[in-house]
Tab-separated table of C-alpha atoms in Angstrom:
chain	number	residue	atom	x	y	z
Y	1	THR	CA	6.418	-200.947	57.000
Y	2	ARG	CA	2.682	-200.464	56.424
Y	3	ASN	CA	3.290	-201.509	52.882
Y	4	ASP	CA	4.779	-204.747	53.805
Y	5	PRO	CA	3.371	-207.415	51.387
Y	6	SER	CA	3.443	-210.017	54.245
Y	7	MET	CA	0.721	-207.877	55.920
Y	8	ALA	CA	-1.640	-207.934	53.025
Y	9	PRO	CA	-3.432	-211.287	53.921
Y	10	MET	CA	-4.093	-209.720	57.530
Y	11	VAL	CA	-5.645	-206.603	56.160
Y	12	LYS	CA	-7.787	-207.619	53.344
Y	13	PRO	CA	-10.963	-209.704	54.056
Y	14	LEU	CA	-10.193	-213.500	54.267
Y	15	SER	CA	-12.142	-215.896	52.166
Y	16	ASP	CA	-13.427	-219.104	53.549
Y	17	THR	CA	-10.606	-221.153	52.182
Y	18	ASP	CA	-8.049	-218.627	53.444
Y	19	ILE	CA	-9.817	-219.230	57.009
Y	20	GLU	CA	-9.643	-222.887	56.615
Y	21	ASN	CA	-6.017	-222.843	55.845
Y	22	LEU	CA	-5.053	-220.672	58.458
Y	23	ALA	CA	-6.923	-222.759	60.957
Y	24	GLU	CA	-5.101	-225.941	59.736
Y	25	TYR	CA	-1.717	-223.951	59.847
Y	26	TYR	CA	-2.132	-222.963	63.525
Y	27	SER	CA	-3.544	-226.209	64.773
Y	28	SER	CA	-0.319	-227.835	63.168
Y	29	LEU	CA	1.781	-225.646	65.414
Y	30	LYS	CA	0.336	-226.864	68.595
């Protein structure tokens, strides 16, 4: 649903720390 809490981080503006954490996460998947 649109109100799914797991989608919140994708909707709200990301802080620099969030972006860094996401970058590390995605790079670890490769």
